[in-house]
Tab-separated table of C-alpha atoms and ligand atoms in Angstrom:
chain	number	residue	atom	x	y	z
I	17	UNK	CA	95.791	125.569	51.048
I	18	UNK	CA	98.858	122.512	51.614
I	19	UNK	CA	101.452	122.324	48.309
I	20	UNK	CA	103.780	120.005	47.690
I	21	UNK	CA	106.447	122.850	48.496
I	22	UNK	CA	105.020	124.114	51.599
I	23	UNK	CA	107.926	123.678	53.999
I	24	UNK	CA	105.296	123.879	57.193
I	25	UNK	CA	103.502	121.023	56.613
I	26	UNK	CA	103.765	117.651	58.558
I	27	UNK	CA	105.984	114.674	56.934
I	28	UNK	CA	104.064	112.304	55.894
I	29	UNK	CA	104.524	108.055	55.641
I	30	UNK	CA	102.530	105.890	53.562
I	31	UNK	CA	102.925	102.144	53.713
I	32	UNK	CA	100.802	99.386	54.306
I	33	UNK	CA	99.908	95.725	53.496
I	34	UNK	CA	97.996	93.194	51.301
I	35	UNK	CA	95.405	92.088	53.922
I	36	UNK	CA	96.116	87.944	52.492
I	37	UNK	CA	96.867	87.097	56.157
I	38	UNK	CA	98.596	87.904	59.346
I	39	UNK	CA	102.337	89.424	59.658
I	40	UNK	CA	105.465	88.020	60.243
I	41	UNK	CA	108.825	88.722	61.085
I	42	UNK	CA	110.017	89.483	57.789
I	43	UNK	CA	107.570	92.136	57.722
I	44	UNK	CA	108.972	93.389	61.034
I	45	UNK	CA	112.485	94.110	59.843
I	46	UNK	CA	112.011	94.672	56.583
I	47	UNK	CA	108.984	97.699	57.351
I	48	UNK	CA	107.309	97.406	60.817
I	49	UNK	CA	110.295	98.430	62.915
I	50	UNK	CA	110.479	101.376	60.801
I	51	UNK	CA	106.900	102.693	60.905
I	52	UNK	CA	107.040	102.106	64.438
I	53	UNK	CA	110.055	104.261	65.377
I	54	UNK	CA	108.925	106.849	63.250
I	55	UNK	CA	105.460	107.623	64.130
I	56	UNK	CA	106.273	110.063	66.295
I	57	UNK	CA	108.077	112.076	63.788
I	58	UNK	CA	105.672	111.935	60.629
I	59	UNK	CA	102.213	111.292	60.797
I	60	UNK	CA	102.076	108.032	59.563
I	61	UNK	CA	99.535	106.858	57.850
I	62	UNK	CA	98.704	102.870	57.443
I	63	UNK	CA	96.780	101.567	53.972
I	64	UNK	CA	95.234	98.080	54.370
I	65	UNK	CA	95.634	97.026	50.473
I	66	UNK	CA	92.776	95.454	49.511
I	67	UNK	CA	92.152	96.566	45.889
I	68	UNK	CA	96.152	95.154	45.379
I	69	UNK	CA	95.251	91.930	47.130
I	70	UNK	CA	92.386	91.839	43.848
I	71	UNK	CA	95.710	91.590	41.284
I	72	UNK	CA	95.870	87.906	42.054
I	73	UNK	CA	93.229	87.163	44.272
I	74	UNK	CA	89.956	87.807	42.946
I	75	UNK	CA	86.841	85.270	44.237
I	76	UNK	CA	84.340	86.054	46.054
I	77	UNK	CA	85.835	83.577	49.134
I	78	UNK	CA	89.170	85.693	48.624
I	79	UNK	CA	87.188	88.894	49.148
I	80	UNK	CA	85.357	87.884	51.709
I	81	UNK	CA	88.528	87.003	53.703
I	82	UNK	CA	89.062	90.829	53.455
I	83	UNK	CA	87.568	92.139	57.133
I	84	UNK	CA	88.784	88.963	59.189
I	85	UNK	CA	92.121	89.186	57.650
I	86	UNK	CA	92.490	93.453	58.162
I	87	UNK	CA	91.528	93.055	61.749
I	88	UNK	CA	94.046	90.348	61.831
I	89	UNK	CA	96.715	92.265	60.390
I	90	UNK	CA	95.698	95.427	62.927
I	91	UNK	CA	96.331	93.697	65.887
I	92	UNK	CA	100.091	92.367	64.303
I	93	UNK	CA	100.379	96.378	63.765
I	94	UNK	CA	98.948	97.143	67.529
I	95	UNK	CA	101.104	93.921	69.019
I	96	UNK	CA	104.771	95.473	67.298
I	97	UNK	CA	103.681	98.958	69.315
I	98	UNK	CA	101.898	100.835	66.479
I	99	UNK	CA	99.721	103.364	68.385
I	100	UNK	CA	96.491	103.535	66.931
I	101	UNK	CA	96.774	107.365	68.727
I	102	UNK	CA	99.249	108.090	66.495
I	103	UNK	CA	99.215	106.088	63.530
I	104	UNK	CA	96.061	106.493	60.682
I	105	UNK	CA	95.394	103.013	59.845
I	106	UNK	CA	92.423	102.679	56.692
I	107	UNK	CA	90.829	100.498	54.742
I	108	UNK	CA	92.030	101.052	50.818
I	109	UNK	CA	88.808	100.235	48.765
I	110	UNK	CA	86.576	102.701	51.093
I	111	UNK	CA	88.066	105.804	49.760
I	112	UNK	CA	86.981	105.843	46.113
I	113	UNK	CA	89.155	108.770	45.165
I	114	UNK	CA	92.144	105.962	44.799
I	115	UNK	CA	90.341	104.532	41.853
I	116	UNK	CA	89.969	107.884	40.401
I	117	UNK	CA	93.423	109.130	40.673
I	118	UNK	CA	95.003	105.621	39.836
I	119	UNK	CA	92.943	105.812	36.555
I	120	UNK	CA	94.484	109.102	36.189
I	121	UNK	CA	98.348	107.855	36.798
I	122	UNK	CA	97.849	105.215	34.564
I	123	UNK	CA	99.356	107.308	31.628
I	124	UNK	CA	102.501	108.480	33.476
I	125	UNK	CA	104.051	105.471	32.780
I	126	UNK	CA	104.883	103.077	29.760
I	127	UNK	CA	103.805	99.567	29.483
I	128	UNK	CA	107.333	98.722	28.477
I	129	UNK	CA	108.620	100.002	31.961
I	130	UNK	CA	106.144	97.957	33.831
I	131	UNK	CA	106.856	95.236	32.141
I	132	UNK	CA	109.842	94.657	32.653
I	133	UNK	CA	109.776	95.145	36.961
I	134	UNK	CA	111.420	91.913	37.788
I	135	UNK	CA	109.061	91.934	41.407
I	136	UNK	CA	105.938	91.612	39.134
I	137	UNK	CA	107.227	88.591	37.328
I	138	UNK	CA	107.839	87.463	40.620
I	139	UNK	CA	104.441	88.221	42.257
I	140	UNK	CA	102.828	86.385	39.230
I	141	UNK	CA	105.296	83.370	40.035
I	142	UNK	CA	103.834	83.056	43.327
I	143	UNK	CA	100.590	83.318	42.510
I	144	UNK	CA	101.135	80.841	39.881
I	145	UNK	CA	99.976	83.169	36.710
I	146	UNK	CA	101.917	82.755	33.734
I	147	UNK	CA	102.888	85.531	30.831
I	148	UNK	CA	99.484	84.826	29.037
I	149	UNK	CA	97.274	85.019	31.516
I	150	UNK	CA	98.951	88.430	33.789
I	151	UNK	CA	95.855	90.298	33.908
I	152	UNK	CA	96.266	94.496	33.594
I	153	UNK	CA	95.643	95.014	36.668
I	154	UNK	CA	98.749	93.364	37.971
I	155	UNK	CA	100.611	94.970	35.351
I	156	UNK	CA	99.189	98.073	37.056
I	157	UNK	CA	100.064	97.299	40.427
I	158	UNK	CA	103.077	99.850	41.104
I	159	UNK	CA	100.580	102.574	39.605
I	160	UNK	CA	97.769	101.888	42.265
I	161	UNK	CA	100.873	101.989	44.791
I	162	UNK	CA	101.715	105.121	43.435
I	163	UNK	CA	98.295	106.583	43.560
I	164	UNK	CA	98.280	104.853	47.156
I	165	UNK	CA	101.731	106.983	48.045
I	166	UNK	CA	100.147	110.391	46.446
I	167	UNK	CA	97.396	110.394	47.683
I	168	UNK	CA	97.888	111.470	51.086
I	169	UNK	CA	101.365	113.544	49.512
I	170	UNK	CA	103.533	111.109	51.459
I	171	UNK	CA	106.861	111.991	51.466
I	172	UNK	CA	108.204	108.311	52.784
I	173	UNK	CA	108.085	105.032	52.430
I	174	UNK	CA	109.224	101.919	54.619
I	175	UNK	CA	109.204	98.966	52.510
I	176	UNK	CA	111.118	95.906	51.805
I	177	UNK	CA	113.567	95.138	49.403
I	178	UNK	CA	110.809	93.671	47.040
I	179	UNK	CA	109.176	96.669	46.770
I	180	UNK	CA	111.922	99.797	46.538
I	181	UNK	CA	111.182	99.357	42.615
I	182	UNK	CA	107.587	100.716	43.140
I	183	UNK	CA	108.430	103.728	44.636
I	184	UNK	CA	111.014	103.927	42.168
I	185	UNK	CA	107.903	104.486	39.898
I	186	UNK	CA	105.976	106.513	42.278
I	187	UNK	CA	108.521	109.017	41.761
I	188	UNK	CA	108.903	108.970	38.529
I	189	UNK	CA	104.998	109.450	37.813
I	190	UNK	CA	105.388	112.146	40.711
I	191	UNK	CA	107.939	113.952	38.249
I	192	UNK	CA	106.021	113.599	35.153
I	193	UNK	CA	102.653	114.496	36.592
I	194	UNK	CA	104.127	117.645	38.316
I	195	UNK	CA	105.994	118.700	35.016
I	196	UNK	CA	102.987	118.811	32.990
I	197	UNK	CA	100.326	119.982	35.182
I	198	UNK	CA	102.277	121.692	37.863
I	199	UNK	CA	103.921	121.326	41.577
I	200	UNK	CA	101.338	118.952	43.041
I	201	UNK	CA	102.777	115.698	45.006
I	202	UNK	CA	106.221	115.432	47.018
I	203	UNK	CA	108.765	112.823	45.321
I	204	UNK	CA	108.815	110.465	48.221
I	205	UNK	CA	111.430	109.033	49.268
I	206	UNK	CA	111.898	105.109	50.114
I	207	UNK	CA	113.081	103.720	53.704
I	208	UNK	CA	114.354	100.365	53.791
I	209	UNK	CA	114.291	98.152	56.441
I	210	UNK	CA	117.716	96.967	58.861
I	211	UNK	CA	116.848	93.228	56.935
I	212	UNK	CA	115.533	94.660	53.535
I	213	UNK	CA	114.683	91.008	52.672
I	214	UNK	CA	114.773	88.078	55.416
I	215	UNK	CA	114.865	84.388	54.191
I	216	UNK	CA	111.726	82.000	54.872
I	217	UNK	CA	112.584	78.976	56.899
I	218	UNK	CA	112.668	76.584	53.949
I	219	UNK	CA	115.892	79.053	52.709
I	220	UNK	CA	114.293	78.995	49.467
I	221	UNK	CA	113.792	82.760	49.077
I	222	UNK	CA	112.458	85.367	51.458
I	223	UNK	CA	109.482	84.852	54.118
I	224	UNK	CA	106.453	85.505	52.610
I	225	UNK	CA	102.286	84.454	53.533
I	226	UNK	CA	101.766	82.747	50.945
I	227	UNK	CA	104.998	80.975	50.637
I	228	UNK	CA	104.246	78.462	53.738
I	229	UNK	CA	107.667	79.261	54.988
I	230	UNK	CA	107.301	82.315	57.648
I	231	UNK	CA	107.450	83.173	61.275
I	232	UNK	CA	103.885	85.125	62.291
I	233	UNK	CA	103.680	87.111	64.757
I	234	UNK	CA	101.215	85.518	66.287
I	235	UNK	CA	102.627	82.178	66.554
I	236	UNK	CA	102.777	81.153	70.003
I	237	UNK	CA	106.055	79.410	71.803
I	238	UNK	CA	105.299	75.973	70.569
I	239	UNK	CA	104.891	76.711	66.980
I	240	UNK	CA	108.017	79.087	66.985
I	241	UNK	CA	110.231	76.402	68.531
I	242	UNK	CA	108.620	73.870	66.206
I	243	UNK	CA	109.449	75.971	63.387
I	244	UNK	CA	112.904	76.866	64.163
I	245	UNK	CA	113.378	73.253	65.144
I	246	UNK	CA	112.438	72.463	61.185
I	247	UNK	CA	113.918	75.581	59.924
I	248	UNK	CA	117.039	74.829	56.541
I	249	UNK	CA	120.259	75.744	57.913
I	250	UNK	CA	123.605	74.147	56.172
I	251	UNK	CA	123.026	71.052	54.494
I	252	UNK	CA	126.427	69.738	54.038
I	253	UNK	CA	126.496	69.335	58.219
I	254	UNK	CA	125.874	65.895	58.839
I	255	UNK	CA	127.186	65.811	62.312
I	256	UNK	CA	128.042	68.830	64.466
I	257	UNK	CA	131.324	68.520	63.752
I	258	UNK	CA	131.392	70.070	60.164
I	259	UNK	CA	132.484	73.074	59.240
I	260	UNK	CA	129.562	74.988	58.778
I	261	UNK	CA	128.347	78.173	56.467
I	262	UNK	CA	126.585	80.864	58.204
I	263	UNK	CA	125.755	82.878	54.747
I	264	UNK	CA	122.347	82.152	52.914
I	265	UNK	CA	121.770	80.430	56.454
I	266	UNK	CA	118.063	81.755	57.427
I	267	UNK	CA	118.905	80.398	61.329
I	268	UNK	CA	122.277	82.771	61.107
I	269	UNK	CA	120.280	85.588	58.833
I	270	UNK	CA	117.535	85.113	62.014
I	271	UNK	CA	120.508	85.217	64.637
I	272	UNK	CA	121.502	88.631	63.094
I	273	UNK	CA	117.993	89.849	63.056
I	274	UNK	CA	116.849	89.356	66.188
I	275	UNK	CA	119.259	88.236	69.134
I	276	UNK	CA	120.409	91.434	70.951
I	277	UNK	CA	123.689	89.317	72.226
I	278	UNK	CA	125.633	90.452	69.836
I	279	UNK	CA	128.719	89.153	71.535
I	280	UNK	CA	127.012	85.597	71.774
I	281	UNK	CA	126.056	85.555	68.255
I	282	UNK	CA	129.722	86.568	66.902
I	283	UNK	CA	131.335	83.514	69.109
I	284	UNK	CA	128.095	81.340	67.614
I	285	UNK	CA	129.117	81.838	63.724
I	286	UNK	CA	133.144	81.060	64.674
I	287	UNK	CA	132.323	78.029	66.775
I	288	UNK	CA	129.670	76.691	63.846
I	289	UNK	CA	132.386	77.570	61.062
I	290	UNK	CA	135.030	75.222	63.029
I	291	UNK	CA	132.774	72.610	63.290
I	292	UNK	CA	132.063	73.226	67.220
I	293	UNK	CA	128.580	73.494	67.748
I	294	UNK	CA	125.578	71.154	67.026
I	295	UNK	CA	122.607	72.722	64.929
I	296	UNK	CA	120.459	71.820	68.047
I	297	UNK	CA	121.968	74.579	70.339
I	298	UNK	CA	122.058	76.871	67.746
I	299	UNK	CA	118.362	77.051	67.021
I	300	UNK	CA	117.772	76.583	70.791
I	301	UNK	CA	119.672	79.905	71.409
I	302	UNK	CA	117.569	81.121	68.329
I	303	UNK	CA	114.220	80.414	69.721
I	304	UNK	CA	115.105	82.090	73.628
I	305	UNK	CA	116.010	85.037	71.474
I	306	UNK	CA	112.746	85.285	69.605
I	307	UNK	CA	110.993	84.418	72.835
I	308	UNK	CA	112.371	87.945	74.445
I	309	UNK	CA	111.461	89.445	71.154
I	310	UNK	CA	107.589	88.049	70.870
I	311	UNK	CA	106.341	87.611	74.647
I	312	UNK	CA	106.097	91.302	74.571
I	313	UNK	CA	104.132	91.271	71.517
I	314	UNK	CA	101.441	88.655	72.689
I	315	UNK	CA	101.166	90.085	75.175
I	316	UNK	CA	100.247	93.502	73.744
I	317	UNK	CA	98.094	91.515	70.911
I	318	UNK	CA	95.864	89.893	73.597
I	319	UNK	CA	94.862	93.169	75.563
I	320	UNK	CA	94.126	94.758	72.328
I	321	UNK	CA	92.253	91.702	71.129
I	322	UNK	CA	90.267	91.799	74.361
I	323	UNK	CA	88.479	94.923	73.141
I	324	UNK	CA	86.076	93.726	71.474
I	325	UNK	CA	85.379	96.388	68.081
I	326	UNK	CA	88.331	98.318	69.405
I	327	UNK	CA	90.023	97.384	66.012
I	328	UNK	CA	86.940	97.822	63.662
I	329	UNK	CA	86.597	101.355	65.688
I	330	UNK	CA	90.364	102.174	64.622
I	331	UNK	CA	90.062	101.544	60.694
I	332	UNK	CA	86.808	103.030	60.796
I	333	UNK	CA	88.102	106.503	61.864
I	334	UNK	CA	91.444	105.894	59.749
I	335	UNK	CA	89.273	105.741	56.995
I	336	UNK	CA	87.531	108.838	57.690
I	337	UNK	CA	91.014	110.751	58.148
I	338	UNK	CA	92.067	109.439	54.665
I	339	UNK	CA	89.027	110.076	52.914
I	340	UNK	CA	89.318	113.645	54.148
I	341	UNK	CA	92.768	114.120	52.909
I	342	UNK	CA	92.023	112.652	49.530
I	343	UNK	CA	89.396	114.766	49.098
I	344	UNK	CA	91.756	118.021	49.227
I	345	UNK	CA	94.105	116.016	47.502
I	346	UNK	CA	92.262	115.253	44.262
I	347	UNK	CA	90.573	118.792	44.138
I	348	UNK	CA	93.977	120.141	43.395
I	349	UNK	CA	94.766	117.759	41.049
I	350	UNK	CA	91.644	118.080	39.018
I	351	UNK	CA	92.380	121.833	39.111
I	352	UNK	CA	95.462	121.388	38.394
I	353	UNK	CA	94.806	119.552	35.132
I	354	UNK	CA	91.842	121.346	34.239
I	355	UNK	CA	90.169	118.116	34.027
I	356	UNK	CA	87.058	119.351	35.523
I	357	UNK	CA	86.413	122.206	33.385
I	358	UNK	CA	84.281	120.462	30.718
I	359	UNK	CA	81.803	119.417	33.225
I	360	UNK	CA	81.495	122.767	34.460
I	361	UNK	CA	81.206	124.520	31.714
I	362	UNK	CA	78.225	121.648	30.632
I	363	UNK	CA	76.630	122.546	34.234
I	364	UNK	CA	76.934	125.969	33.905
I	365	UNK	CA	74.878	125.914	30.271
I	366	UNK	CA	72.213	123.213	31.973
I	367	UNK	CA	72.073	125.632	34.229
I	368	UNK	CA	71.506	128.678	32.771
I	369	UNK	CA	68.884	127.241	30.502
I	370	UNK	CA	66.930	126.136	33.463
I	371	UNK	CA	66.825	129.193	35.047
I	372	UNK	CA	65.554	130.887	31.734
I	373	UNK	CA	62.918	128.453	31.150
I	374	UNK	CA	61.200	129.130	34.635
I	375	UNK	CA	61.641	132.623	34.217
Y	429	ATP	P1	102.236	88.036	49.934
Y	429	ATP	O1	102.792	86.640	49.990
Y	429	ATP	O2	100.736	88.103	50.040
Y	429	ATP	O3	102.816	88.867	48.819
Y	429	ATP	P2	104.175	89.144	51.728
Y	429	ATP	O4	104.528	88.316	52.902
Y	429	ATP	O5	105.125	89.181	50.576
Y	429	ATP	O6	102.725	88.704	51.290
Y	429	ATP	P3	103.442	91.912	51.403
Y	429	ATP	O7	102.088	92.292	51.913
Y	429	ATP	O8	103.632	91.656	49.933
Y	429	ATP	O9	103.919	90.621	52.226
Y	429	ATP	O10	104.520	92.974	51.859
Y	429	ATP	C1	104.265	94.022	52.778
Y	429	ATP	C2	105.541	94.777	53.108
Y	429	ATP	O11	106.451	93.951	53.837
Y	429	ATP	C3	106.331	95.250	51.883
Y	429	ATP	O12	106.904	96.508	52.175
Y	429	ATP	C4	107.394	94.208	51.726
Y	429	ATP	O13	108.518	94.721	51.051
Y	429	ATP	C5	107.705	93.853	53.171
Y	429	ATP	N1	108.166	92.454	53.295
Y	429	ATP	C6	107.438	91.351	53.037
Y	429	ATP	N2	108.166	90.232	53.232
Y	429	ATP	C7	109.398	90.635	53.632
Y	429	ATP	C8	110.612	89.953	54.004
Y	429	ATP	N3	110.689	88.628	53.989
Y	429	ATP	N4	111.678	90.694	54.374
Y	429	ATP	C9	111.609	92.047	54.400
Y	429	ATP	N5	110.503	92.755	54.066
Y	429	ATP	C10	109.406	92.075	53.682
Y	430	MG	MG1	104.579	90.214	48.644
C-alpha cells in the first residue's frame, strides 16, 4: 500500500480548470507552460472543474455547456503540447468520491478563514453576487480544491497568482487532517507561473473568460491582430512622440511574455519611454510575436480536432485512472478515521442475525 511518506512513489500534479470556456494566454503563462514542461517528470494529472464552475454558475443552460466547453478546453490543453499519453485529463463530477471527501474536509477549516480569502470576494465580484447572496458553496470553494489536490495525493500545483491562496488552504487542511487521524496526504506544494497574473487587454485587471478582455488560444490571426490593435496601452500618448510608460502596460506586460527577442523588446521599452516609437509598430511587433507563438498551436489544435471522439476517448479513460486512484485514496482515509466502523459493526450484527434465522 502508497503513504504519504513513501519516498518510491511517483510525484504527482494536480491542476485543472473551470470548464466556463476555452483558454487563453493568461492561462498559458500563468499554469499551462508549467504542466506542460513537467509532465514528463510527475504524472500529471488534469481535473476539468465542473462541480467549481456550479459556485456561480448553476442553470440548467450553464450545465449543459459542461461537455462542449471540456472538449473545448482539451483541445487548448492538446494545442499548448499536453500529451494526452502522458497527462490524465478527467472529468471532476464523474468521480463521486470528491463529494465524499470534500464533505469530509469541510471541518478542517474555519468559516472565519474562508471568509476572509480576498480571491473569493473577488470571484463573487465577477460573477456579480453580493455579501448577502454568496451561497456556501462558494464559500467552500478552496475546500473542494483541496479535496480536488488530495485526492490523487498530489504533491504540486501550477496555478496562477489568483489561486496560490487555495493551496495555501489545501495545506493547511493537509496538516490538520494528518495530525488528527494520521500521515495520510502529502502537503503540496504550489508552482507559479513565469507571469503569475497577466493583464486583460482592457488593462483593467488580469485576463480572464468571463471578463471579455482575453487572448484565446484559439483565436485565429485576424482576431489576434484585431485585438492587439484595440488592446489599452498608455493613455497619456496622444501622438507617438510622448514619453511613454511601459509598467501596468498589458502590450509591454504581453511583449515580456511572449516575444523571444529579447534584445528587440529591451530597445522597444527605451525608444517608447523617449517618445520614439508610435503605438502602431509596437503592437505590430506584438502581434508577429504571438503569431510565432500560436501558428504552432493551431496547428496542433486542428489535427487533434480532426479526430473525431479522440477527445471524448481521452477524458473518458482519465476518468477511469482517477476514479481508480480515489478509490485507494478514500479507503485509507476512512480507515484512517475510523469513520467506517459503525457501519460495519451494524453489518456485521444484520448479518449475524440472518444467518441465525435460516439456520
Ligand atoms: P473564470 O473567468 O471562469 O474564473 P479564468 O480565466 O479566471 O476563468 P480559471 O479557470 O479561474 O480561469 O483559472 C484556471 C487557472 O489559470 C488558475 O490556476 C488561474 O490561477 C490561472 N489563470 C487564470 N487567468 C490567469 C491570468 N490572467 N494570468 C495568470 N494565470 C491565470
Ligand atoms: Mg478565475
Amino acid at each position: 500500500m502508497t503513504s504519504a511518506t513513501d519516498s518510491s512513489e511517483t510525484k504527482r500534479i494536480l491542476t485543472g480548470d473551470r470548464p466556463t470556456g476555452r483558454l487563453h494566454l493568461g492561462h498559458w503563462v500563468g499554469s499551462l507552460q508549467n504542466r506542460v514542461r513537467l509532465q514528463d517528470e510527475y504524472e500529471t494529472i488534469l481535473i476539468i472543474a465542473d462541480l467549481h464552475m456550479l459556485t456561480t454558475k448553476q442553470t440548467k443552460a450553464d450545465i449543459e455547456a459542461v461537455a462542449d466547453n471540456a472538449r473545448g478546453m482539451v483541445l487548448d490543453y492538446l494545442a499548448v503540447g499536453i500529451d494526452p499519453e502522458k497527462t490524465t485529463i478527467y472529468l471532476q463530477s464523474a468521480v463521486p468520491e470528491i463529494y465524499e471527501l470534500n464533505t469530509l474536509l469541510c471541518n478542517m477549516v474555519t468559516v472565519n478563514r474562508l471568509a476572509r480569502l480576498p480571491s473569493l470576494k473577488e470571484m463573487a465580484k465577477n460573477a456579480q453576487i453580493d455579501e448577502e447572496s454568496m451561497p456556501f458553496g462558494l464559500l467552500g470553494y478552496p475546500v473542494l480544491q483541496a479535496a480536488d489536490i488530495l485526492l490523487p495525493r498530489a504533491h504540486l500545483v501550477p496555478v496562477g497568482r489568483d489561486n496560490l491562496a487555495h493551496v495555501e488552504i489545501t495545506r493547511e487542511i493537509a496538516r490538520r487532517f494528518n495530525r488528527l487521524y494520521g500521515e495520510v496526504f502529502p502537503e503540496p506544494e504550489p508552482l507559479l507561473g513565469e507571469v503569475p497574473a497577466l493583464m486583460g487587454t482592457d488593462g483593467q485587471g488580469k485576463m480572464s473568460k468571463s471578463a471579455n478582455n482575453a487572448i484565446m488560444l484559439c483565436d485565429d490571426q485576424a482576431t489576434v491582430a484585431k485585438k492587439i490593435k484595440r488592446a489599452y496601452t498608455d493613455p497619456n500618448r496622444v501622438s507617438a512622440d510622448v514619453p511613454g510608460n511601459v509598467e501596468n502596460n498589458p502590450v509591454f506586460q504581453y511583449h515580456d511574455a511572449f516575444n523571444s527577442d529579447r534584445d528587440a523588446v529591451a530597445e522597444l521599452k527605451e525608444r517608447y519611454r523617449q517618445g520614439r516609437v508610435g503605438d502602431v509598430e509596437v503592437k505590430q511587433l506584438l502581434i508577429d510575436a504571438l503569431e510565432l507563438l500560436m501558428a504552432p498551436m493551431r496547428q496542433r489544435m486542428s489535427e487533434y480536432a480532426a479526430d473525431k471522439g479522440l477527445v471524448d476517448e481521452i477524458i473518458w479513460n482519465g476518468t477511469e485512472r482517477v476514479r481508480q486512484l480515489a478509490r485507494e485514496t478514500m479507503r485509507e482515509v476512512r480507515s484512517a478515521m475510523g469513520i467506517n466502523r459503525a457501519a460495519t459493526r451494524l453489518r456485521r450484527t444484520v448479518e449475524k442475525r440472518q444467518k441465525k434465522k435460516s439456520s
